[in-house]
Amino acid sequence: DLHRVSCKLGPMIGISDNAWGQVQAQLGPKHASHALALVFDKHCSGEVKSPTGYLRGMMRKEREGELHLERSFFGRIIREVSV
């Protein structure tokens, strides 16, 4: 279950309980878990220095109608396959 794993991964990269609660409330548990998986992957690859800040930026994009998790996932998959 991705959501259960996400609850454990967030603290490993410094996501506060407060930020995790906010993203779940805004995106719902399923999409929040997807967003956290992206943040976790980007943090582990050195692309994201502040996971909480990046996650909050994703929440802002969602409010503005600009968050496209599917594109982000496909972009990362395509990049991995191309390398």
Short mmCIF file of N, CA, C and O in Angstrom, two decimals:
data_model
loop_
_atom_site.label_atom_id
_atom_site.label_comp_id
_atom_site.label_asym_id
_atom_site.label_seq_id
_atom_site.Cartn_x
_atom_site.Cartn_y
_atom_site.Cartn_z
N ASP A 1 0.84 -1.18 0.00
CA ASP A 1 0.00 0.00 0.00
C ASP A 1 0.89 1.25 0.00
O ASP A 1 1.63 1.51 0.94
N LEU A 2 0.81 1.99 -1.08
CA LEU A 2 1.66 3.17 -1.26
C LEU A 2 1.45 4.21 -0.16
O LEU A 2 2.40 4.83 0.31
N HIS A 3 0.22 4.40 0.27
CA HIS A 3 -0.04 5.40 1.30
C HIS A 3 0.65 5.03 2.61
O HIS A 3 1.26 5.89 3.26
N ARG A 4 0.59 3.78 3.00
CA ARG A 4 1.25 3.35 4.24
C ARG A 4 2.76 3.55 4.17
O ARG A 4 3.39 4.04 5.10
N VAL A 5 3.34 3.23 3.01
CA VAL A 5 4.78 3.43 2.82
C VAL A 5 5.12 4.92 2.83
O VAL A 5 6.12 5.34 3.41
N SER A 6 4.27 5.72 2.20
CA SER A 6 4.52 7.16 2.14
C SER A 6 4.57 7.78 3.53
O SER A 6 5.36 8.69 3.78
N CYS A 7 3.74 7.27 4.42
CA CYS A 7 3.73 7.79 5.79
C CYS A 7 5.07 7.55 6.48
O CYS A 7 5.45 8.29 7.38
N LYS A 8 5.79 6.53 6.05
CA LYS A 8 7.10 6.23 6.63
C LYS A 8 8.23 6.92 5.87
O LYS A 8 9.24 7.27 6.45
N LEU A 9 8.07 7.12 4.56
CA LEU A 9 9.11 7.75 3.76
C LEU A 9 9.24 9.24 4.03
O LEU A 9 10.35 9.78 4.02
N GLY A 10 8.13 9.90 4.24
CA GLY A 10 8.15 11.35 4.46
C GLY A 10 9.13 11.77 5.54
O GLY A 10 10.02 12.60 5.30
N PRO A 11 9.01 11.21 6.75
CA PRO A 11 9.94 11.59 7.81
C PRO A 11 11.40 11.26 7.49
O PRO A 11 12.31 11.95 7.95
N MET A 12 11.63 10.24 6.67
CA MET A 12 13.00 9.87 6.31
C MET A 12 13.72 10.97 5.53
O MET A 12 14.94 11.06 5.57
N ILE A 13 12.95 11.80 4.82
CA ILE A 13 13.56 12.88 4.05
C ILE A 13 13.23 14.25 4.62
O ILE A 13 13.48 15.27 3.98
N GLY A 14 12.67 14.28 5.83
CA GLY A 14 12.43 15.54 6.51
C GLY A 14 11.08 16.17 6.29
O GLY A 14 10.88 17.35 6.61
N ILE A 15 10.11 15.45 5.75
CA ILE A 15 8.76 15.99 5.58
C ILE A 15 8.11 16.01 6.97
O ILE A 15 8.01 14.96 7.62
N SER A 16 7.67 17.17 7.40
CA SER A 16 7.05 17.27 8.71
C SER A 16 5.65 16.65 8.70
O SER A 16 5.01 16.55 7.65
N ASP A 17 5.20 16.23 9.88
CA ASP A 17 3.85 15.68 10.00
C ASP A 17 2.81 16.72 9.57
O ASP A 17 1.81 16.38 8.95
N ASN A 18 3.09 17.97 9.88
CA ASN A 18 2.18 19.05 9.52
C ASN A 18 2.04 19.16 8.00
O ASN A 18 0.94 19.23 7.46
N ALA A 19 3.17 19.18 7.30
CA ALA A 19 3.14 19.29 5.83
C ALA A 19 2.47 18.07 5.22
O ALA A 19 1.68 18.18 4.28
N TRP A 20 2.77 16.88 5.76
CA TRP A 20 2.16 15.66 5.24
C TRP A 20 0.64 15.68 5.45
O TRP A 20 -0.12 15.32 4.56
N GLY A 21 0.21 16.14 6.60
CA GLY A 21 -1.23 16.26 6.86
C GLY A 21 -1.90 17.24 5.91
O GLY A 21 -3.00 16.98 5.41
N GLN A 22 -1.24 18.36 5.65
CA GLN A 22 -1.81 19.36 4.75
C GLN A 22 -1.92 18.84 3.32
O GLN A 22 -2.93 19.03 2.66
N VAL A 23 -0.88 18.16 2.85
CA VAL A 23 -0.92 17.66 1.47
C VAL A 23 -1.98 16.56 1.34
O VAL A 23 -2.67 16.49 0.32
N GLN A 24 -2.15 15.74 2.36
CA GLN A 24 -3.19 14.72 2.30
C GLN A 24 -4.58 15.34 2.28
O GLN A 24 -5.46 14.89 1.54
N ALA A 25 -4.76 16.40 3.08
CA ALA A 25 -6.06 17.07 3.11
C ALA A 25 -6.37 17.73 1.77
O ALA A 25 -7.51 17.72 1.32
N GLN A 26 -5.36 18.29 1.14
CA GLN A 26 -5.57 19.00 -0.12
C GLN A 26 -5.68 18.06 -1.31
O GLN A 26 -6.53 18.25 -2.17
N LEU A 27 -4.81 17.06 -1.38
CA LEU A 27 -4.78 16.19 -2.56
C LEU A 27 -5.53 14.88 -2.38
O LEU A 27 -5.81 14.20 -3.35
N GLY A 28 -5.80 14.52 -1.13
CA GLY A 28 -6.35 13.20 -0.85
C GLY A 28 -5.20 12.22 -0.66
O GLY A 28 -4.10 12.44 -1.17
N PRO A 29 -5.43 11.13 0.06
CA PRO A 29 -4.35 10.20 0.38
C PRO A 29 -3.65 9.61 -0.84
O PRO A 29 -2.42 9.48 -0.85
N LYS A 30 -4.40 9.25 -1.86
CA LYS A 30 -3.81 8.61 -3.04
C LYS A 30 -2.87 9.56 -3.78
O LYS A 30 -1.70 9.24 -4.03
N HIS A 31 -3.34 10.75 -4.11
CA HIS A 31 -2.51 11.70 -4.85
C HIS A 31 -1.39 12.27 -3.99
O HIS A 31 -0.30 12.56 -4.49
N ALA A 32 -1.64 12.39 -2.68
CA ALA A 32 -0.58 12.83 -1.77
C ALA A 32 0.57 11.82 -1.77
O ALA A 32 1.74 12.19 -1.80
N SER A 33 0.22 10.54 -1.79
CA SER A 33 1.25 9.49 -1.83
C SER A 33 2.03 9.54 -3.13
O SER A 33 3.25 9.36 -3.14
N HIS A 34 1.34 9.80 -4.23
CA HIS A 34 2.02 9.93 -5.53
C HIS A 34 2.98 11.12 -5.50
O HIS A 34 4.12 11.02 -5.97
N ALA A 35 2.50 12.24 -4.97
CA ALA A 35 3.34 13.43 -4.89
C ALA A 35 4.58 13.17 -4.03
O ALA A 35 5.70 13.54 -4.40
N LEU A 36 4.38 12.50 -2.90
CA LEU A 36 5.51 12.21 -2.02
C LEU A 36 6.50 11.27 -2.69
O LEU A 36 7.71 11.43 -2.54
N ALA A 37 6.01 10.32 -3.46
CA ALA A 37 6.92 9.41 -4.18
C ALA A 37 7.81 10.20 -5.14
O ALA A 37 9.01 9.93 -5.25
N LEU A 38 7.24 11.19 -5.82
CA LEU A 38 8.03 12.03 -6.72
C LEU A 38 9.06 12.85 -5.95
O LEU A 38 10.22 12.93 -6.34
N VAL A 39 8.63 13.44 -4.86
CA VAL A 39 9.54 14.24 -4.04
C VAL A 39 10.67 13.36 -3.50
O VAL A 39 11.84 13.75 -3.54
N PHE A 40 10.33 12.18 -3.03
CA PHE A 40 11.33 11.26 -2.50
C PHE A 40 12.35 10.90 -3.57
O PHE A 40 13.56 10.96 -3.33
N ASP A 41 11.89 10.57 -4.76
CA ASP A 41 12.79 10.21 -5.86
C ASP A 41 13.69 11.39 -6.23
O ASP A 41 14.90 11.23 -6.40
N LYS A 42 13.12 12.58 -6.32
CA LYS A 42 13.91 13.76 -6.67
C LYS A 42 14.91 14.11 -5.57
O LYS A 42 16.02 14.55 -5.85
N HIS A 43 14.51 13.93 -4.33
CA HIS A 43 15.42 14.22 -3.22
C HIS A 43 16.60 13.23 -3.23
O HIS A 43 17.75 13.63 -3.08
N CYS A 44 16.29 11.96 -3.44
CA CYS A 44 17.34 10.94 -3.46
C CYS A 44 18.31 11.12 -4.62
O CYS A 44 19.48 10.76 -4.52
N SER A 45 17.84 11.71 -5.71
CA SER A 45 18.71 11.94 -6.86
C SER A 45 19.44 13.27 -6.77
O SER A 45 20.22 13.63 -7.66
N GLY A 46 19.19 14.03 -5.69
CA GLY A 46 19.88 15.30 -5.48
C GLY A 46 19.23 16.49 -6.18
O GLY A 46 19.77 17.58 -6.15
N GLU A 47 18.06 16.29 -6.76
CA GLU A 47 17.38 17.37 -7.47
C GLU A 47 16.61 18.29 -6.53
O GLU A 47 16.32 19.42 -6.90
N VAL A 48 16.24 17.80 -5.37
CA VAL A 48 15.45 18.57 -4.41
C VAL A 48 16.21 18.64 -3.09
O VAL A 48 16.53 17.61 -2.50
N LYS A 49 16.51 19.85 -2.67
CA LYS A 49 17.23 20.06 -1.42
C LYS A 49 16.28 20.18 -0.23
O LYS A 49 16.63 19.81 0.89
N SER A 50 15.08 20.74 -0.46
CA SER A 50 14.10 20.93 0.60
C SER A 50 12.82 20.19 0.25
O SER A 50 11.93 20.75 -0.41
N PRO A 51 12.70 18.93 0.68
CA PRO A 51 11.52 18.16 0.34
C PRO A 51 10.20 18.80 0.80
O PRO A 51 9.22 18.80 0.07
N THR A 52 10.19 19.37 2.01
CA THR A 52 8.97 20.01 2.49
C THR A 52 8.62 21.21 1.63
O THR A 52 7.46 21.39 1.25
N GLY A 53 9.61 22.01 1.29
CA GLY A 53 9.37 23.17 0.42
C GLY A 53 8.87 22.75 -0.95
O GLY A 53 7.96 23.37 -1.51
N TYR A 54 9.46 21.69 -1.49
CA TYR A 54 9.04 21.21 -2.81
C TYR A 54 7.60 20.69 -2.75
O TYR A 54 6.79 20.97 -3.63
N LEU A 55 7.27 19.97 -1.69
CA LEU A 55 5.92 19.45 -1.53
C LEU A 55 4.92 20.60 -1.38
O LEU A 55 3.84 20.57 -1.97
N ARG A 56 5.29 21.62 -0.63
CA ARG A 56 4.40 22.80 -0.50
C ARG A 56 4.23 23.51 -1.85
O ARG A 56 3.16 24.00 -2.16
N GLY A 57 5.28 23.53 -2.65
CA GLY A 57 5.18 24.09 -3.99
C GLY A 57 4.22 23.30 -4.86
O GLY A 57 3.46 23.87 -5.66
N MET A 58 4.24 21.98 -4.69
CA MET A 58 3.29 21.14 -5.42
C MET A 58 1.86 21.44 -4.99
O MET A 58 0.95 21.48 -5.82
N MET A 59 1.66 21.69 -3.70
CA MET A 59 0.32 22.03 -3.21
C MET A 59 -0.14 23.36 -3.80
O MET A 59 -1.30 23.52 -4.18
N ARG A 60 0.79 24.32 -3.91
CA ARG A 60 0.44 25.61 -4.52
C ARG A 60 0.04 25.40 -5.98
O ARG A 60 -0.96 25.96 -6.45
N LYS A 61 0.81 24.58 -6.70
CA LYS A 61 0.47 24.30 -8.09
C LYS A 61 -0.91 23.65 -8.20
O LYS A 61 -1.67 23.96 -9.12
N GLU A 62 -1.24 22.78 -7.28
CA GLU A 62 -2.56 22.14 -7.28
C GLU A 62 -3.66 23.18 -7.12
O GLU A 62 -4.66 23.16 -7.84
N ARG A 63 -3.47 24.11 -6.19
CA ARG A 63 -4.47 25.17 -5.98
C ARG A 63 -4.66 26.00 -7.24
O ARG A 63 -5.75 26.49 -7.52
N GLU A 64 -3.57 26.19 -8.00
CA GLU A 64 -3.62 26.99 -9.22
C GLU A 64 -4.02 26.17 -10.45
O GLU A 64 -4.08 26.70 -11.55
N GLY A 65 -4.26 24.88 -10.25
CA GLY A 65 -4.64 24.01 -11.36
C GLY A 65 -3.48 23.63 -12.27
O GLY A 65 -3.67 23.24 -13.42
N GLU A 66 -2.25 23.74 -11.75
CA GLU A 66 -1.06 23.50 -12.57
C GLU A 66 -0.27 22.25 -12.18
O GLU A 66 0.80 22.02 -12.72
N LEU A 67 -0.79 21.45 -11.27
CA LEU A 67 -0.08 20.24 -10.86
C LEU A 67 -0.51 19.09 -11.77
O LEU A 67 -1.70 18.78 -11.88
N HIS A 68 0.46 18.47 -12.42
CA HIS A 68 0.20 17.37 -13.34
C HIS A 68 1.10 16.20 -12.96
O HIS A 68 2.17 16.01 -13.54
N LEU A 69 0.67 15.43 -11.99
CA LEU A 69 1.48 14.32 -11.48
C LEU A 69 1.76 13.28 -12.56
O LEU A 69 2.86 12.73 -12.61
N GLU A 70 0.78 13.03 -13.42
CA GLU A 70 0.98 12.02 -14.47
C GLU A 70 2.16 12.41 -15.36
O GLU A 70 3.00 11.58 -15.68
N ARG A 71 2.21 13.65 -15.78
CA ARG A 71 3.31 14.13 -16.62
C ARG A 71 4.65 13.96 -15.91
O ARG A 71 5.64 13.58 -16.53
N SER A 72 4.65 14.28 -14.62
CA SER A 72 5.89 14.16 -13.86
C SER A 72 6.36 12.71 -13.80
O SER A 72 7.55 12.44 -13.98
N PHE A 73 5.45 11.80 -13.55
CA PHE A 73 5.82 10.38 -13.52
C PHE A 73 6.32 9.91 -14.87
O PHE A 73 7.37 9.28 -14.97
N PHE A 74 5.58 10.22 -15.92
CA PHE A 74 5.99 9.78 -17.25
C PHE A 74 7.33 10.40 -17.65
O PHE A 74 8.17 9.74 -18.25
N GLY A 75 7.53 11.65 -17.31
CA GLY A 75 8.80 12.32 -17.62
C GLY A 75 9.97 11.63 -16.93
O GLY A 75 11.03 11.45 -17.53
N ARG A 76 9.80 11.24 -15.69
CA ARG A 76 10.87 10.56 -14.97
C ARG A 76 11.11 9.17 -15.53
O ARG A 76 12.26 8.74 -15.66
N ILE A 77 10.06 8.48 -15.90
CA ILE A 77 10.21 7.14 -16.49
C ILE A 77 10.93 7.22 -17.81
O ILE A 77 11.87 6.46 -18.07
N ILE A 78 10.51 8.14 -18.66
CA ILE A 78 11.14 8.30 -19.96
C ILE A 78 12.61 8.66 -19.80
O ILE A 78 13.48 8.14 -20.51
N ARG A 79 12.92 9.55 -18.87
CA ARG A 79 14.31 9.94 -18.64
C ARG A 79 15.14 8.75 -18.19
O ARG A 79 16.27 8.58 -18.64
N GLU A 80 14.60 7.92 -17.34
CA GLU A 80 15.33 6.73 -16.85
C GLU A 80 15.58 5.74 -17.98
O GLU A 80 16.63 5.13 -18.06
N VAL A 81 14.60 5.57 -18.85
CA VAL A 81 14.73 4.63 -19.97
C VAL A 81 15.76 5.14 -20.98
O VAL A 81 16.51 4.37 -21.55
N SER A 82 15.83 6.45 -21.15
CA SER A 82 16.73 7.06 -22.12
C SER A 82 18.19 7.02 -21.68
O SER A 82 19.09 7.11 -22.50
N VAL A 83 18.42 6.93 -20.38
CA VAL A 83 19.78 6.99 -19.85
C VAL A 83 20.50 5.71 -20.02
O VAL A 83 20.38 4.73 -20.37
#
